[in-house]
Amino acid sequence: MEVPSRVGRNIRRLRVAQCFTQEKLAAEAGLEPRHISSLENGKGNPTIKVLERIADVLLVDIAELFAKPASKQMPPNLRAGRKPWRIVRRRLAADR
């Protein structure tokens, strides 16, 4: 796996794990949602400063964005966190 793809996959994995949408992550990192999308798809070429801001929002060390994920950390067909977010919203609604 190439580095841009690995970084994008890690950003998506961490974002979904924390129930962030691309829009929310972008807003908190001071970026455009399309920038997050391109990074997650392995098409962006971010600066260290951008990766640092994303890592800060996700509360991880920047090295975590470059880590080789274990095969069970995220299924390959997970698309933009839509399914997990729906599940989280249902659980939050059920707790009320």
PDB file of C-alpha atoms in Angstrom, residues 13-93:
ATOM      1  CA  ARG A  13     -10.486   4.813  10.111  1.00  0.00           C
ATOM      2  CA  LEU A  14      -9.776   7.283  12.916  1.00  0.00           C
ATOM      3  CA  ARG A  15     -12.520   9.677  11.800  1.00  0.00           C
ATOM      4  CA  VAL A  16     -15.154   6.929  11.691  1.00  0.00           C
ATOM      5  CA  ALA A  17     -14.017   5.514  15.038  1.00  0.00           C
ATOM      6  CA  GLN A  18     -14.673   8.919  16.624  1.00  0.00           C
ATOM      7  CA  CYS A  19     -17.990   9.425  14.787  1.00  0.00           C
ATOM      8  CA  PHE A  20     -16.786  12.445  12.846  1.00  0.00           C
ATOM      9  CA  THR A  21     -18.235  13.293   9.457  1.00  0.00           C
ATOM     10  CA  GLN A  22     -15.882  14.620   6.810  1.00  0.00           C
ATOM     11  CA  GLU A  23     -17.566  17.993   7.214  1.00  0.00           C
ATOM     12  CA  LYS A  24     -17.057  18.076  10.982  1.00  0.00           C
ATOM     13  CA  LEU A  25     -13.419  17.001  10.739  1.00  0.00           C
ATOM     14  CA  ALA A  26     -12.782  19.582   8.031  1.00  0.00           C
ATOM     15  CA  ALA A  27     -14.412  22.371  10.035  1.00  0.00           C
ATOM     16  CA  GLU A  28     -12.464  21.597  13.200  1.00  0.00           C
ATOM     17  CA  ALA A  29      -9.178  21.295  11.277  1.00  0.00           C
ATOM     18  CA  GLY A  30      -9.824  24.477   9.289  1.00  0.00           C
ATOM     19  CA  LEU A  31     -10.029  22.668   5.948  1.00  0.00           C
ATOM     20  CA  GLU A  32     -12.585  22.158   3.190  1.00  0.00           C
ATOM     21  CA  PRO A  33     -14.588  18.887   3.222  1.00  0.00           C
ATOM     22  CA  ARG A  34     -13.404  18.154  -0.321  1.00  0.00           C
ATOM     23  CA  HIS A  35      -9.808  18.264   0.981  1.00  0.00           C
ATOM     24  CA  ILE A  36     -10.604  15.572   3.560  1.00  0.00           C
ATOM     25  CA  SER A  37     -12.327  13.534   0.853  1.00  0.00           C
ATOM     26  CA  SER A  38      -9.341  13.711  -1.474  1.00  0.00           C
ATOM     27  CA  LEU A  39      -6.966  12.756   1.348  1.00  0.00           C
ATOM     28  CA  GLU A  40      -9.112   9.767   2.330  1.00  0.00           C
ATOM     29  CA  ASN A  41      -9.151   8.623  -1.294  1.00  0.00           C
ATOM     30  CA  GLY A  42      -5.354   8.790  -1.473  1.00  0.00           C
ATOM     31  CA  LYS A  43      -5.441  11.588  -4.059  1.00  0.00           C
ATOM     32  CA  GLY A  44      -4.285  14.506  -1.943  1.00  0.00           C
ATOM     33  CA  ASN A  45      -0.764  15.619  -1.189  1.00  0.00           C
ATOM     34  CA  PRO A  46      -1.051  17.204   2.261  1.00  0.00           C
ATOM     35  CA  THR A  47       1.584  19.254   3.990  1.00  0.00           C
ATOM     36  CA  ILE A  48       2.892  18.210   7.377  1.00  0.00           C
ATOM     37  CA  LYS A  49       1.001  21.161   8.864  1.00  0.00           C
ATOM     38  CA  VAL A  50      -2.319  19.872   7.452  1.00  0.00           C
ATOM     39  CA  LEU A  51      -1.631  16.363   8.760  1.00  0.00           C
ATOM     40  CA  GLU A  52      -0.700  17.852  12.127  1.00  0.00           C
ATOM     41  CA  ARG A  53      -4.030  19.725  12.307  1.00  0.00           C
ATOM     42  CA  ILE A  54      -5.973  16.585  11.383  1.00  0.00           C
ATOM     43  CA  ALA A  55      -4.071  14.526  13.970  1.00  0.00           C
ATOM     44  CA  ASP A  56      -4.772  17.177  16.627  1.00  0.00           C
ATOM     45  CA  VAL A  57      -8.515  17.090  15.916  1.00  0.00           C
ATOM     46  CA  LEU A  58      -8.503  13.280  15.985  1.00  0.00           C
ATOM     47  CA  LEU A  59      -6.464  13.332  19.227  1.00  0.00           C
ATOM     48  CA  VAL A  60      -3.702  11.109  17.871  1.00  0.00           C
ATOM     49  CA  ASP A  61      -0.005  11.496  17.229  1.00  0.00           C
ATOM     50  CA  ILE A  62       0.812  12.370  13.617  1.00  0.00           C
ATOM     51  CA  ALA A  63       2.733   9.073  13.352  1.00  0.00           C
ATOM     52  CA  GLU A  64      -0.604   7.244  13.717  1.00  0.00           C
ATOM     53  CA  LEU A  65      -1.597   8.610  10.301  1.00  0.00           C
ATOM     54  CA  PHE A  66       1.368   6.800   8.721  1.00  0.00           C
ATOM     55  CA  ALA A  67       0.963   3.508  10.613  1.00  0.00           C
ATOM     56  CA  LYS A  68       0.299   0.310   8.739  1.00  0.00           C
ATOM     57  CA  PRO A  69      -3.204  -0.681   9.863  1.00  0.00           C
ATOM     58  CA  ALA A  70      -3.899  -4.207  10.983  1.00  0.00           C
ATOM     59  CA  SER A  71      -6.134  -6.022   8.541  1.00  0.00           C
ATOM     60  CA  LYS A  72      -9.032  -6.100  11.020  1.00  0.00           C
ATOM     61  CA  GLN A  73      -8.975  -2.380  11.871  1.00  0.00           C
ATOM     62  CA  MET A  74     -11.296  -1.357   9.044  1.00  0.00           C
ATOM     63  CA  PRO A  75     -13.167  -3.416   6.493  1.00  0.00           C
ATOM     64  CA  PRO A  76     -12.134  -2.514   2.931  1.00  0.00           C
ATOM     65  CA  ASN A  77     -15.681  -1.688   1.845  1.00  0.00           C
ATOM     66  CA  LEU A  78     -16.388   0.909   4.566  1.00  0.00           C
ATOM     67  CA  ARG A  79     -17.556   3.991   2.716  1.00  0.00           C
ATOM     68  CA  ALA A  80     -17.042   7.348   4.366  1.00  0.00           C
ATOM     69  CA  GLY A  81     -18.377   6.286   7.755  1.00  0.00           C
ATOM     70  CA  ARG A  82     -22.025   6.451   6.745  1.00  0.00           C
ATOM     71  CA  LYS A  83     -23.123   3.158   8.248  1.00  0.00           C
ATOM     72  CA  PRO A  84     -21.374   3.558  11.615  1.00  0.00           C
ATOM     73  CA  TRP A  85     -22.711   7.104  11.998  1.00  0.00           C
ATOM     74  CA  ARG A  86     -26.287   5.879  11.482  1.00  0.00           C
ATOM     75  CA  ILE A  87     -25.743   3.195  14.088  1.00  0.00           C
ATOM     76  CA  VAL A  88     -24.333   5.723  16.561  1.00  0.00           C
ATOM     77  CA  ARG A  89     -27.289   8.070  16.040  1.00  0.00           C
ATOM     78  CA  ARG A  90     -29.730   5.211  16.650  1.00  0.00           C
ATOM     79  CA  ARG A  91     -27.913   4.253  19.841  1.00  0.00           C
ATOM     80  CA  LEU A  92     -27.864   7.830  21.057  1.00  0.00           C
ATOM     81  CA  ALA A  93     -31.579   8.180  20.341  1.00  0.00           C
TER      82      ALA A  93
END
